[in-house]
Amino acid sequence: MIRVMVVATSPVVRAGLSTVVTTNPRLTVVGSASDLDVLAIEVGQLQADVVLVDLSGNFQQAVWEKLLVIQEQQYPLATIVIVEELDSIDLETALRSGIRGILPSTSTESEIVAAVEAIAFGLLVLHPDAVELLSIREKVVTNPVQSLTPREIEVLGMLGSGLGNKAIAKRLHISEHTVKFHLSSIFQKLTVSSRTEAVAVGVRLGLIML
Protein backbone atom coordinates (compact mmCIF):
# COMPACT_ATOMS: atom_id res chain seq x y z
CA MET A 1 0.00 0.00 0.00
CA ILE A 2 1.37 3.41 -1.04
CA ARG A 3 0.80 6.08 1.61
CA VAL A 4 -0.07 9.50 0.13
CA MET A 5 -0.36 12.93 1.75
CA VAL A 6 -2.34 15.62 -0.11
CA VAL A 7 -1.48 19.33 0.14
CA ALA A 8 -3.76 22.05 -1.29
CA THR A 9 -4.92 25.47 -0.14
CA SER A 10 -8.52 24.81 -1.17
CA PRO A 11 -10.41 22.25 0.94
CA VAL A 12 -12.43 21.37 -2.17
CA VAL A 13 -9.25 20.59 -4.11
CA ARG A 14 -7.87 18.57 -1.18
CA ALA A 15 -11.04 16.50 -1.06
CA GLY A 16 -11.02 16.06 -4.82
CA LEU A 17 -7.41 14.90 -4.97
CA SER A 18 -7.96 12.57 -2.02
CA THR A 19 -10.89 11.01 -3.87
CA VAL A 20 -8.78 10.62 -7.01
CA VAL A 21 -6.00 8.89 -5.06
CA THR A 22 -8.34 6.43 -3.36
CA THR A 23 -9.81 5.25 -6.67
CA ASN A 24 -6.74 3.02 -6.83
CA PRO A 25 -6.82 0.22 -4.24
CA ARG A 26 -3.02 0.28 -4.03
CA LEU A 27 -3.05 3.90 -2.77
CA THR A 28 -4.27 5.29 0.53
CA VAL A 29 -4.48 8.87 1.82
CA VAL A 30 -2.85 9.13 5.26
CA GLY A 31 -3.42 12.85 5.73
CA SER A 32 -3.85 16.26 4.16
CA ALA A 33 -2.54 19.78 4.71
CA SER A 34 -3.60 23.28 3.70
CA ASP A 35 -0.04 24.53 3.10
CA LEU A 36 3.64 23.58 3.26
CA ASP A 37 3.99 24.77 6.86
CA VAL A 38 1.40 22.22 7.99
CA LEU A 39 3.09 19.61 5.78
CA ALA A 40 6.40 20.22 7.54
CA ILE A 41 4.79 19.57 10.93
CA GLU A 42 2.80 16.46 10.03
CA VAL A 43 4.66 14.62 7.27
CA GLY A 44 7.15 12.98 9.62
CA GLN A 45 4.41 11.62 11.86
CA LEU A 46 2.31 10.35 8.97
CA GLN A 47 5.28 8.71 7.18
CA ALA A 48 3.91 9.33 3.70
CA ASP A 49 5.53 7.60 0.72
CA VAL A 50 4.38 10.29 -1.72
CA VAL A 51 3.33 13.91 -1.18
CA LEU A 52 0.87 15.30 -3.75
CA VAL A 53 0.97 19.11 -3.75
CA ASP A 54 -1.48 21.32 -5.66
CA LEU A 55 0.11 24.66 -6.57
CA SER A 56 -2.42 25.77 -9.17
CA GLY A 57 -3.44 29.38 -8.64
CA ASN A 58 -1.13 29.70 -5.64
CA PHE A 59 2.40 29.36 -7.00
CA GLN A 60 5.36 31.29 -5.60
CA GLN A 61 9.04 30.71 -6.36
CA ALA A 62 9.73 30.41 -2.61
CA VAL A 63 7.89 27.07 -2.64
CA TRP A 64 11.02 25.29 -3.91
CA GLU A 65 13.10 26.57 -1.01
CA LYS A 66 10.39 25.55 1.47
CA LEU A 67 10.22 22.05 0.02
CA LEU A 68 14.00 21.77 0.22
CA VAL A 69 13.96 22.80 3.89
CA ILE A 70 11.24 20.21 4.64
CA GLN A 71 13.40 17.52 3.02
CA GLU A 72 16.34 18.55 5.18
CA GLN A 73 14.30 18.53 8.38
CA GLN A 74 12.41 15.30 7.72
CA TYR A 75 13.60 12.82 5.11
CA PRO A 76 13.73 12.75 1.28
CA LEU A 77 10.14 13.11 0.11
CA ALA A 78 8.82 11.73 -3.14
CA THR A 79 6.91 14.88 -4.08
CA ILE A 80 4.70 15.54 -7.07
CA VAL A 81 3.33 19.02 -7.82
CA ILE A 82 0.34 20.06 -9.88
CA VAL A 83 0.70 23.51 -11.47
CA GLU A 84 -1.58 25.72 -13.52
CA GLU A 85 0.97 26.81 -16.13
CA LEU A 86 3.96 24.62 -16.84
CA ASP A 87 5.83 27.46 -18.53
CA SER A 88 5.71 29.49 -15.29
CA ILE A 89 7.84 26.89 -13.53
CA ASP A 90 11.64 26.84 -13.37
CA LEU A 91 11.86 23.11 -13.99
CA GLU A 92 15.57 22.83 -13.25
CA THR A 93 15.16 24.53 -9.87
CA ALA A 94 12.12 22.40 -9.06
CA LEU A 95 13.99 19.18 -9.75
CA ARG A 96 16.99 20.30 -7.71
CA SER A 97 14.68 21.00 -4.77
CA GLY A 98 13.60 17.36 -4.71
CA ILE A 99 10.46 17.41 -6.88
CA ARG A 100 10.00 14.06 -8.60
CA GLY A 101 6.85 14.77 -10.57
CA ILE A 102 5.34 17.80 -12.33
CA LEU A 103 1.86 17.73 -13.86
CA PRO A 104 -0.45 20.45 -15.23
CA SER A 105 -3.79 21.11 -13.53
CA THR A 106 -5.48 19.70 -16.65
CA SER A 107 -4.18 16.20 -15.86
CA THR A 108 -6.76 13.43 -15.81
CA GLU A 109 -7.47 11.27 -12.78
CA SER A 110 -5.70 8.30 -14.37
CA GLU A 111 -2.61 10.43 -15.10
CA ILE A 112 -2.42 11.62 -11.48
CA VAL A 113 -2.79 8.09 -10.11
CA ALA A 114 -0.20 6.73 -12.54
CA ALA A 115 2.22 9.51 -11.58
CA VAL A 116 1.80 8.81 -7.85
CA GLU A 117 2.53 5.12 -8.37
CA ALA A 118 5.54 5.80 -10.59
CA ILE A 119 7.09 8.25 -8.13
CA ALA A 120 6.53 5.84 -5.24
CA PHE A 121 8.70 3.35 -7.13
CA GLY A 122 11.50 5.86 -7.57
CA LEU A 123 10.75 7.13 -11.07
CA LEU A 124 10.74 10.73 -12.30
CA VAL A 125 7.48 11.91 -13.89
CA LEU A 126 7.20 14.90 -16.24
CA HIS A 127 4.26 15.78 -18.43
CA PRO A 128 5.18 15.73 -22.18
CA ASP A 129 4.66 19.52 -22.33
CA ALA A 130 7.21 19.98 -19.54
CA VAL A 131 9.76 17.87 -21.40
CA GLU A 132 9.19 20.00 -24.48
CA LEU A 133 9.78 23.16 -22.44
CA LEU A 134 13.10 21.77 -21.23
CA SER A 135 14.31 21.21 -24.78
CA ILE A 136 13.17 24.68 -25.84
CA ARG A 137 14.93 26.37 -22.92
CA GLU A 138 18.20 24.67 -23.86
CA LYS A 139 18.12 26.60 -27.13
CA VAL A 140 17.14 29.97 -25.66
CA VAL A 141 19.72 32.35 -24.18
CA THR A 142 18.04 33.94 -21.16
CA ASN A 143 18.94 37.16 -19.41
CA PRO A 144 20.56 36.08 -16.09
CA VAL A 145 19.70 39.42 -14.46
CA GLN A 146 16.01 38.67 -15.02
CA SER A 147 16.18 34.98 -14.14
CA LEU A 148 18.01 35.30 -10.81
CA THR A 149 15.61 35.42 -7.87
CA PRO A 150 15.96 38.17 -5.21
CA ARG A 151 17.39 35.60 -2.78
CA GLU A 152 19.92 34.41 -5.37
CA ILE A 153 21.03 38.01 -6.00
CA GLU A 154 21.40 38.41 -2.22
CA VAL A 155 23.56 35.26 -2.01
CA LEU A 156 25.60 36.42 -5.00
CA GLY A 157 26.26 39.73 -3.26
CA MET A 158 27.52 37.90 -0.19
CA LEU A 159 29.83 35.87 -2.40
CA GLY A 160 31.22 39.17 -3.64
CA SER A 161 31.88 40.15 -0.03
CA GLY A 162 33.97 37.02 0.41
CA LEU A 163 31.58 35.16 2.71
CA GLY A 164 31.69 31.37 2.80
CA ASN A 165 28.70 29.03 2.80
CA LYS A 166 28.56 28.82 6.60
CA ALA A 167 28.63 32.60 7.01
CA ILE A 168 25.96 33.08 4.34
CA ALA A 169 23.76 30.46 5.99
CA LYS A 170 24.10 32.16 9.38
CA ARG A 171 23.35 35.61 7.99
CA LEU A 172 20.25 34.46 6.07
CA HIS A 173 19.10 32.03 8.81
CA ILE A 174 19.08 29.07 6.43
CA SER A 175 21.01 25.80 6.29
CA GLU A 176 24.30 25.36 4.47
CA HIS A 177 22.55 22.82 2.22
CA THR A 178 20.09 25.51 1.16
CA VAL A 179 23.00 27.86 0.41
CA LYS A 180 24.49 25.17 -1.83
CA PHE A 181 21.11 24.87 -3.55
CA HIS A 182 21.12 28.61 -4.30
CA LEU A 183 24.74 28.51 -5.47
CA SER A 184 23.99 25.65 -7.84
CA SER A 185 21.11 27.65 -9.32
CA ILE A 186 23.27 30.79 -9.63
CA PHE A 187 26.10 28.89 -11.33
CA GLN A 188 23.67 27.39 -13.84
CA LYS A 189 21.91 30.66 -14.64
CA LEU A 190 25.16 32.58 -15.03
CA THR A 191 26.77 29.64 -16.89
CA VAL A 192 29.79 29.59 -14.56
CA SER A 193 31.49 26.78 -12.65
CA SER A 194 33.10 28.53 -9.69
CA ARG A 195 32.47 31.17 -7.05
CA THR A 196 35.16 33.40 -8.57
CA GLU A 197 33.52 33.26 -12.00
CA ALA A 198 30.10 33.96 -10.45
CA VAL A 199 31.43 37.06 -8.70
CA ALA A 200 33.16 38.27 -11.88
CA VAL A 201 29.96 37.88 -13.91
CA GLY A 202 27.94 39.47 -11.11
CA VAL A 203 30.20 42.53 -11.16
CA ARG A 204 30.00 42.77 -14.95
CA LEU A 205 26.21 42.59 -14.86
CA GLY A 206 25.95 45.17 -12.11
CA LEU A 207 24.57 42.69 -9.58
CA ILE A 208 27.56 43.16 -7.28
CA MET A 209 28.83 46.60 -6.35
CA LEU A 210 32.51 46.82 -5.41
Coordinates of N, CA and C in Angstrom, one line a residue:
M1 N 0.8 -1.2 0.0 CA 0.0 0.0 0.0 C 0.9 1.3 0.0
I2 N 0.6 2.2 -0.9 CA 1.4 3.4 -1.0 C 0.7 4.5 -0.2
R3 N 1.4 5.1 0.7 CA 0.8 6.1 1.6 C 1.0 7.5 1.0
V4 N -0.1 8.2 0.8 CA -0.1 9.5 0.1 C -0.6 10.6 1.1
M5 N 0.1 11.7 1.0 CA -0.4 12.9 1.7 C -0.7 14.0 0.7
V6 N -1.8 14.6 0.9 CA -2.3 15.6 -0.1 C -2.2 17.0 0.5
V7 N -1.6 17.9 -0.3 CA -1.5 19.3 0.1 C -2.1 20.3 -0.9
A8 N -3.1 21.1 -0.4 CA -3.8 22.0 -1.3 C -4.4 23.1 -0.4
T9 N -4.3 24.4 -0.9 CA -4.9 25.5 -0.1 C -6.4 25.3 0.0
S10 N -7.1 24.9 -1.1 CA -8.5 24.8 -1.2 C -9.0 23.5 -0.6
P11 N -9.9 23.5 0.4 CA -10.4 22.2 0.9 C -11.1 21.4 -0.1
V12 N -11.7 22.1 -1.1 CA -12.4 21.4 -2.2 C -11.4 20.6 -3.0
V13 N -10.3 21.3 -3.3 CA -9.2 20.6 -4.1 C -8.6 19.4 -3.3
R14 N -8.4 19.6 -2.0 CA -7.9 18.6 -1.2 C -8.8 17.4 -1.2
A15 N -10.1 17.6 -1.1 CA -11.0 16.5 -1.1 C -11.1 15.8 -2.4
G16 N -11.0 16.6 -3.5 CA -11.0 16.1 -4.8 C -9.8 15.2 -5.1
L17 N -8.6 15.7 -4.7 CA -7.4 14.9 -5.0 C -7.4 13.6 -4.1
S18 N -7.9 13.7 -2.9 CA -8.0 12.6 -2.0 C -8.9 11.5 -2.6
T19 N -10.0 11.9 -3.2 CA -10.9 11.0 -3.9 C -10.2 10.3 -5.1
V20 N -9.5 11.1 -5.8 CA -8.8 10.6 -7.0 C -7.8 9.5 -6.6
V21 N -7.0 9.8 -5.5 CA -6.0 8.9 -5.1 C -6.6 7.6 -4.6
T22 N -7.7 7.6 -3.9 CA -8.3 6.4 -3.4 C -9.1 5.6 -4.4
T23 N -9.2 6.1 -5.6 CA -9.8 5.2 -6.7 C -8.9 4.0 -7.0
N24 N -7.7 4.1 -6.6 CA -6.7 3.0 -6.8 C -6.6 2.3 -5.5
P25 N -6.9 1.0 -5.5 CA -6.8 0.2 -4.2 C -5.4 0.1 -3.7
R26 N -4.4 0.4 -4.5 CA -3.0 0.3 -4.0 C -2.6 1.6 -3.3
L27 N -3.4 2.6 -3.4 CA -3.1 3.9 -2.8 C -4.0 4.2 -1.6
T28 N -3.4 4.9 -0.6 CA -4.3 5.3 0.5 C -3.8 6.7 1.0
V29 N -4.8 7.5 1.3 CA -4.5 8.9 1.8 C -4.3 8.8 3.3
V30 N -3.1 9.2 3.8 CA -2.8 9.1 5.3 C -3.0 10.5 5.9
G31 N -3.2 11.5 5.1 CA -3.4 12.8 5.7 C -3.4 13.9 4.7
S32 N -3.8 15.1 5.1 CA -3.8 16.3 4.2 C -3.4 17.5 4.9
A33 N -3.0 18.5 4.1 CA -2.5 19.8 4.7 C -2.9 20.9 3.8
S34 N -3.2 22.1 4.5 CA -3.6 23.3 3.7 C -2.4 24.1 3.1
D35 N -1.2 23.8 3.6 CA 0.0 24.5 3.1 C 1.2 23.8 3.5
L36 N 2.4 24.3 3.0 CA 3.6 23.6 3.3 C 4.1 23.7 4.7
D37 N 3.6 24.7 5.4 CA 4.0 24.8 6.9 C 3.4 23.6 7.6
V38 N 2.1 23.3 7.3 CA 1.4 22.2 8.0 C 2.0 20.9 7.6
L39 N 2.4 20.8 6.3 CA 3.1 19.6 5.8 C 4.4 19.3 6.6
A40 N 5.1 20.4 6.8 CA 6.4 20.2 7.5 C 6.2 19.6 8.9
I41 N 5.1 20.0 9.6 CA 4.8 19.6 10.9 C 4.3 18.1 11.0
E42 N 3.5 17.7 10.0 CA 2.8 16.5 10.0 C 3.4 15.3 9.2
V43 N 4.2 15.7 8.2 CA 4.7 14.6 7.3 C 5.5 13.6 8.0
G44 N 6.3 14.0 8.9 CA 7.2 13.0 9.6 C 6.3 12.0 10.4
Q45 N 5.3 12.5 11.1 CA 4.4 11.6 11.9 C 3.6 10.7 11.0
L46 N 3.2 11.1 9.8 CA 2.3 10.3 9.0 C 3.1 9.4 8.1
Q47 N 4.4 9.6 7.9 CA 5.3 8.7 7.2 C 4.7 8.4 5.8
A48 N 4.4 9.5 5.1 CA 3.9 9.3 3.7 C 5.0 8.9 2.7
D49 N 4.6 8.0 1.8 CA 5.5 7.6 0.7 C 5.6 8.6 -0.4
V50 N 4.5 9.3 -0.7 CA 4.4 10.3 -1.7 C 3.6 11.5 -1.2
V51 N 4.1 12.7 -1.5 CA 3.3 13.9 -1.2 C 2.8 14.5 -2.5
L52 N 1.5 14.7 -2.6 CA 0.9 15.3 -3.7 C 0.5 16.7 -3.4
V53 N 1.2 17.7 -4.1 CA 1.0 19.1 -3.8 C 0.3 19.9 -4.9
D54 N -0.8 20.5 -4.6 CA -1.5 21.3 -5.7 C -1.0 22.8 -5.5
L55 N -0.4 23.3 -6.6 CA 0.1 24.7 -6.6 C -0.7 25.5 -7.5
S56 N -1.7 25.0 -8.2 CA -2.4 25.8 -9.2 C -3.1 27.0 -8.5
G57 N -2.8 28.1 -9.1 CA -3.4 29.4 -8.6 C -2.8 29.9 -7.4
N58 N -1.7 29.2 -6.9 CA -1.1 29.7 -5.6 C 0.4 29.5 -5.7
F59 N 1.0 29.7 -6.9 CA 2.4 29.4 -7.0 C 3.3 30.6 -6.7
Q60 N 4.3 30.3 -5.9 CA 5.4 31.3 -5.6 C 6.7 30.6 -5.7
Q61 N 7.7 31.3 -6.2 CA 9.0 30.7 -6.4 C 9.6 30.2 -5.0
A62 N 9.2 30.8 -3.9 CA 9.7 30.4 -2.6 C 9.3 29.0 -2.2
V63 N 8.4 28.4 -3.0 CA 7.9 27.1 -2.6 C 9.0 26.1 -2.8
W64 N 9.9 26.3 -3.7 CA 11.0 25.3 -3.9 C 11.9 25.3 -2.7
E65 N 12.2 26.5 -2.2 CA 13.1 26.6 -1.0 C 12.4 25.9 0.2
K66 N 11.1 26.1 0.3 CA 10.4 25.6 1.5 C 10.4 24.0 1.4
L67 N 10.2 23.5 0.2 CA 10.2 22.0 0.0 C 11.6 21.5 0.3
L68 N 12.6 22.2 -0.1 CA 14.0 21.8 0.2 C 14.2 21.7 1.7
V69 N 13.8 22.7 2.4 CA 14.0 22.8 3.9 C 13.2 21.6 4.6
I70 N 12.0 21.3 4.1 CA 11.2 20.2 4.6 C 12.0 18.9 4.5
Q71 N 12.6 18.7 3.3 CA 13.4 17.5 3.0 C 14.6 17.4 4.0
E72 N 15.2 18.6 4.3 CA 16.3 18.6 5.2 C 15.9 18.2 6.6
Q73 N 14.8 18.7 7.0 CA 14.3 18.5 8.4 C 13.7 17.2 8.6
Q74 N 13.1 16.6 7.6 CA 12.4 15.3 7.7 C 13.2 14.2 7.1
Y75 N 12.9 13.8 5.9 CA 13.6 12.8 5.1 C 13.2 13.1 3.6
P76 N 14.0 12.5 2.7 CA 13.7 12.8 1.3 C 12.3 12.4 0.9
L77 N 11.5 13.3 0.5 CA 10.1 13.1 0.1 C 10.0 12.9 -1.4
A78 N 9.2 11.9 -1.7 CA 8.8 11.7 -3.1 C 7.6 12.7 -3.4
T79 N 7.9 13.8 -4.0 CA 6.9 14.9 -4.1 C 6.5 15.1 -5.5
I80 N 5.2 15.2 -5.8 CA 4.7 15.5 -7.1 C 3.9 16.8 -7.0
V81 N 4.1 17.8 -7.9 CA 3.3 19.0 -7.8 C 2.4 19.1 -9.0
I82 N 1.3 19.8 -8.8 CA 0.3 20.1 -9.9 C 0.3 21.6 -10.0
V83 N 0.6 22.1 -11.2 CA 0.7 23.5 -11.5 C -0.3 23.9 -12.6
E84 N -0.6 25.2 -12.5 CA -1.6 25.7 -13.5 C -0.9 25.9 -14.9
E85 N 0.3 26.5 -14.9 CA 1.0 26.8 -16.1 C 2.4 26.2 -16.1
L86 N 2.6 25.2 -16.9 CA 4.0 24.6 -16.8 C 5.1 25.6 -17.2
D87 N 4.8 26.5 -18.1 CA 5.8 27.5 -18.5 C 6.2 28.5 -17.5
S88 N 5.4 28.5 -16.4 CA 5.7 29.5 -15.3 C 6.7 28.9 -14.3
I89 N 7.0 27.6 -14.5 CA 7.8 26.9 -13.5 C 9.3 26.8 -14.0
D90 N 10.2 27.1 -13.1 CA 11.6 26.8 -13.4 C 11.9 25.4 -13.1
L91 N 11.8 24.6 -14.2 CA 11.9 23.1 -14.0 C 13.2 22.6 -13.4
E92 N 14.3 23.2 -13.8 CA 15.6 22.8 -13.2 C 15.6 23.1 -11.7
T93 N 15.2 24.2 -11.3 CA 15.2 24.5 -9.9 C 14.2 23.6 -9.1
A94 N 13.1 23.3 -9.7 CA 12.1 22.4 -9.1 C 12.7 21.0 -8.8
L95 N 13.4 20.5 -9.9 CA 14.0 19.2 -9.8 C 15.1 19.2 -8.7
R96 N 15.9 20.2 -8.7 CA 17.0 20.3 -7.7 C 16.5 20.4 -6.3
S97 N 15.2 20.9 -6.1 CA 14.7 21.0 -4.8 C 14.0 19.7 -4.3
G98 N 14.1 18.7 -5.1 CA 13.6 17.4 -4.7 C 12.3 16.9 -5.3
I99 N 11.7 17.8 -6.2 CA 10.5 17.4 -6.9 C 10.7 16.2 -7.8
R100 N 9.8 15.2 -7.8 CA 10.0 14.1 -8.6 C 8.9 13.9 -9.6
G101 N 7.9 14.8 -9.6 CA 6.8 14.8 -10.6 C 6.2 16.1 -10.8
I102 N 6.0 16.5 -12.0 CA 5.3 17.8 -12.3 C 4.2 17.6 -13.4
L103 N 3.0 17.9 -13.0 CA 1.9 17.7 -13.9 C 1.1 19.0 -14.0
P104 N 0.4 19.3 -15.1 CA -0.5 20.4 -15.2 C -1.8 20.2 -14.6
S105 N -2.5 21.3 -14.2 CA -3.8 21.1 -13.5 C -4.8 20.5 -14.4
T106 N -4.6 20.3 -15.7 CA -5.5 19.7 -16.7 C -5.3 18.2 -16.7
S107 N -4.4 17.6 -15.9 CA -4.2 16.2 -15.9 C -5.4 15.4 -15.5
T108 N -5.6 14.3 -16.1 CA -6.8 13.4 -15.8 C -6.5 12.6 -14.5
E109 N -7.6 12.1 -14.0 CA -7.5 11.3 -12.8 C -6.5 10.1 -13.0
S110 N -6.6 9.4 -14.1 CA -5.7 8.3 -14.4 C -4.2 8.7 -14.5
E111 N -4.0 9.9 -15.0 CA -2.6 10.4 -15.1 C -2.0 10.7 -13.7
I112 N -2.9 11.3 -12.8 CA -2.4 11.6 -11.5 C -2.1 10.3 -10.7
V113 N -3.0 9.4 -10.8 CA -2.8 8.1 -10.1 C -1.5 7.4 -10.6
A114 N -1.4 7.4 -12.0 CA -0.2 6.7 -12.5 C 1.1 7.4 -12.1
A115 N 1.0 8.8 -12.0 CA 2.2 9.5 -11.6 C 2.6 9.2 -10.1
V116 N 1.6 9.1 -9.3 CA 1.8 8.8 -7.9 C 2.5 7.4 -7.7
E117 N 2.0 6.5 -8.4 CA 2.5 5.1 -8.4 C 4.0 5.1 -8.9
A118 N 4.2 5.8 -10.0 CA 5.5 5.8 -10.6 C 6.6 6.4 -9.6
I119 N 6.2 7.6 -9.0 CA 7.1 8.3 -8.1 C 7.4 7.4 -6.9
A120 N 6.3 6.7 -6.4 CA 6.5 5.8 -5.2 C 7.6 4.8 -5.5
F121 N 7.7 4.4 -6.8 CA 8.7 3.3 -7.1 C 10.0 3.9 -7.6
G122 N 10.2 5.2 -7.3 CA 11.5 5.9 -7.6 C 11.7 6.5 -8.9
L123 N 10.6 6.6 -9.7 CA 10.7 7.1 -11.1 C 10.5 8.6 -11.1
L124 N 11.0 9.3 -12.1 CA 10.7 10.7 -12.3 C 9.6 10.9 -13.3
V125 N 8.6 11.7 -13.0 CA 7.5 11.9 -13.9 C 7.4 13.4 -14.3
L126 N 7.4 13.6 -15.7 CA 7.2 14.9 -16.2 C 6.2 14.8 -17.3
H127 N 5.2 15.7 -17.4 CA 4.3 15.8 -18.4 C 5.0 16.1 -19.7
P128 N 4.5 15.5 -20.9 CA 5.2 15.7 -22.2 C 5.4 17.2 -22.5
D129 N 4.5 18.1 -22.1 CA 4.7 19.5 -22.3 C 5.8 20.1 -21.5
A130 N 6.1 19.5 -20.3 CA 7.2 20.0 -19.5 C 8.5 19.6 -20.2
V131 N 8.6 18.3 -20.7 CA 9.8 17.9 -21.4 C 10.1 18.7 -22.6
E132 N 9.0 19.1 -23.3 CA 9.2 20.0 -24.5 C 9.7 21.4 -24.1
L133 N 9.3 21.9 -22.9 CA 9.8 23.2 -22.4 C 11.3 23.1 -22.1
L134 N 11.7 21.9 -21.6 CA 13.1 21.8 -21.2 C 14.0 21.9 -22.5
S135 N 13.5 21.2 -23.5 CA 14.3 21.2 -24.8 C 14.3 22.6 -25.4
I136 N 13.2 23.3 -25.3 CA 13.2 24.7 -25.8 C 14.1 25.6 -25.1
R137 N 14.1 25.5 -23.7 CA 14.9 26.4 -22.9 C 16.4 26.1 -23.2
E138 N 16.8 24.9 -23.6 CA 18.2 24.7 -23.9 C 18.7 25.5 -25.0
K139 N 17.7 25.9 -25.9 CA 18.1 26.6 -27.1 C 18.0 28.1 -27.0
V140 N 17.4 28.5 -25.9 CA 17.1 30.0 -25.7 C 18.2 30.6 -24.7
V141 N 18.8 31.7 -25.1 CA 19.7 32.3 -24.2 C 18.9 33.3 -23.3
T142 N 18.8 33.1 -22.0 CA 18.0 33.9 -21.2 C 18.9 35.0 -20.6
N143 N 18.3 36.1 -20.1 CA 18.9 37.2 -19.4 C 19.1 36.8 -17.9
P144 N 20.4 36.5 -17.5 CA 20.6 36.1 -16.1 C 20.1 37.1 -15.1
V145 N 20.1 38.4 -15.4 CA 19.7 39.4 -14.5 C 18.2 39.2 -14.2
Q146 N 17.4 38.9 -15.2 CA 16.0 38.7 -15.0 C 15.7 37.3 -14.4
S147 N 16.5 36.3 -14.6 CA 16.2 35.0 -14.1 C 16.6 34.7 -12.7
L148 N 17.6 35.5 -12.2 CA 18.0 35.3 -10.8 C 16.9 35.8 -9.9
T149 N 16.6 35.0 -8.8 CA 15.6 35.4 -7.9 C 16.2 36.4 -6.9
P150 N 15.4 37.2 -6.2 CA 16.0 38.2 -5.2 C 16.9 37.5 -4.2
R151 N 16.5 36.3 -3.7 CA 17.4 35.6 -2.8 C 18.7 35.2 -3.4
E152 N 18.7 34.8 -4.7 CA 19.9 34.4 -5.4 C 20.8 35.6 -5.6
I153 N 20.2 36.8 -5.9 CA 21.0 38.0 -6.0 C 21.7 38.4 -4.6
E154 N 20.9 38.1 -3.6 CA 21.4 38.4 -2.2 C 22.6 37.5 -1.9
V155 N 22.5 36.2 -2.2 CA 23.6 35.3 -2.0 C 24.8 35.6 -2.9
L156 N 24.5 36.0 -4.1 CA 25.6 36.4 -5.0 C 26.4 37.6 -4.4
G157 N 25.6 38.6 -3.9 CA 26.3 39.7 -3.3 C 27.2 39.3 -2.1
M158 N 26.7 38.4 -1.3 CA 27.5 37.9 -0.2 C 28.8 37.2 -0.7
L159 N 28.6 36.5 -1.8 CA 29.8 35.9 -2.4 C 30.8 37.0 -2.7
G160 N 30.3 38.1 -3.3 CA 31.2 39.2 -3.6 C 31.9 39.8 -2.4
S161 N 31.3 39.6 -1.3 CA 31.9 40.2 0.0 C 32.9 39.2 0.6
G162 N 33.0 38.0 -0.1 CA 34.0 37.0 0.4 C 33.5 36.1 1.5
L163 N 32.1 36.0 1.7 CA 31.6 35.2 2.7 C 31.5 33.7 2.2
G164 N 31.8 32.8 3.1 CA 31.7 31.4 2.8 C 30.3 30.9 3.0
N165 N 30.0 29.6 2.7 CA 28.7 29.0 2.8 C 28.2 29.1 4.2
K166 N 29.0 28.8 5.2 CA 28.6 28.8 6.6 C 28.1 30.2 7.0
A167 N 28.9 31.2 6.6 CA 28.6 32.6 7.0 C 27.4 33.1 6.3
I168 N 27.2 32.7 5.1 CA 26.0 33.1 4.3 C 24.7 32.5 5.0
A169 N 24.9 31.2 5.3 CA 23.8 30.5 6.0 C 23.4 31.1 7.3
K170 N 24.4 31.5 8.1 CA 24.1 32.2 9.4 C 23.4 33.5 9.2
R171 N 23.9 34.3 8.2 CA 23.3 35.6 8.0 C 21.9 35.6 7.5
L172 N 21.6 34.6 6.7 CA 20.3 34.5 6.1 C 19.3 33.5 6.9
H173 N 19.9 32.9 7.9 CA 19.1 32.0 8.8 C 18.6 30.8 8.0
I174 N 19.4 30.3 7.2 CA 19.1 29.1 6.4 C 20.2 28.1 6.6
S175 N 20.0 26.8 6.1 CA 21.0 25.8 6.3 C 22.1 25.9 5.2
E176 N 23.2 25.3 5.5 CA 24.3 25.4 4.5 C 23.9 24.6 3.2
H177 N 23.0 23.6 3.4 CA 22.6 22.8 2.2 C 21.7 23.7 1.3
T178 N 20.9 24.6 1.9 CA 20.1 25.5 1.2 C 21.0 26.5 0.4
V179 N 22.0 26.9 1.1 CA 23.0 27.9 0.4 C 23.6 27.2 -0.8
K180 N 23.9 25.9 -0.7 CA 24.5 25.2 -1.8 C 23.5 25.1 -2.9
F181 N 22.2 24.9 -2.6 CA 21.1 24.9 -3.5 C 21.1 26.2 -4.3
H182 N 21.1 27.3 -3.6 CA 21.1 28.6 -4.3 C 22.4 28.8 -5.2
L183 N 23.5 28.4 -4.7 CA 24.7 28.5 -5.5 C 24.7 27.7 -6.8
S184 N 24.1 26.5 -6.7 CA 24.0 25.7 -7.8 C 23.1 26.3 -8.9
S185 N 22.0 26.9 -8.4 CA 21.1 27.6 -9.3 C 21.8 28.9 -9.9
I186 N 22.6 29.6 -9.1 CA 23.3 30.8 -9.6 C 24.3 30.4 -10.7
F187 N 25.1 29.3 -10.4 CA 26.1 28.9 -11.3 C 25.5 28.5 -12.7
Q188 N 24.3 27.8 -12.6 CA 23.7 27.4 -13.8 C 23.1 28.6 -14.6
K189 N 22.5 29.5 -13.9 CA 21.9 30.7 -14.6 C 23.0 31.6 -15.2
L190 N 24.1 31.7 -14.5 CA 25.2 32.6 -15.0 C 26.2 31.8 -15.9
T191 N 25.9 30.5 -16.1 CA 26.8 29.6 -16.9 C 28.2 29.8 -16.4
V192 N 28.4 29.6 -15.1 CA 29.8 29.6 -14.6 C 30.0 28.3 -13.8
S193 N 31.2 28.0 -13.4 CA 31.5 26.8 -12.7 C 32.2 27.0 -11.3
S194 N 32.4 28.3 -11.0 CA 33.1 28.5 -9.7 C 32.6 29.8 -9.1
R195 N 32.9 30.0 -7.8 CA 32.5 31.2 -7.1 C 33.1 32.4 -7.6
T196 N 34.4 32.3 -8.0 CA 35.2 33.4 -8.6 C 34.5 33.9 -9.9
E197 N 34.2 32.9 -10.7 CA 33.5 33.3 -12.0 C 32.2 33.9 -11.7
A198 N 31.4 33.4 -10.8 CA 30.1 34.0 -10.5 C 30.2 35.4 -10.0
V199 N 31.2 35.7 -9.2 CA 31.4 37.1 -8.7 C 31.8 38.0 -9.9
A200 N 32.7 37.5 -10.7 CA 33.2 38.3 -11.9 C 32.0 38.6 -12.8
V201 N 31.1 37.6 -13.1 CA 30.0 37.9 -13.9 C 29.0 38.8 -13.2
G202 N 28.8 38.6 -11.9 CA 27.9 39.5 -11.1 C 28.4 40.9 -11.2
V203 N 29.7 41.2 -11.1 CA 30.2 42.5 -11.2 C 29.9 43.1 -12.5
R204 N 30.2 42.3 -13.6 CA 30.0 42.8 -14.9 C 28.5 43.1 -15.2
L205 N 27.6 42.4 -14.6 CA 26.2 42.6 -14.9 C 25.6 43.7 -13.9
G206 N 26.4 44.1 -13.0 CA 25.9 45.2 -12.1 C 25.2 44.6 -10.9
L207 N 25.3 43.3 -10.7 CA 24.6 42.7 -9.6 C 25.4 42.8 -8.3
I208 N 26.7 43.0 -8.4 CA 27.6 43.2 -7.3 C 28.3 44.5 -7.4
M209 N 28.2 45.3 -6.4 CA 28.8 46.6 -6.4 C 30.1 46.5 -5.5
L210 N 31.2 46.9 -6.1 CA 32.5 46.8 -5.4 C 32.9 48.2 -4.9

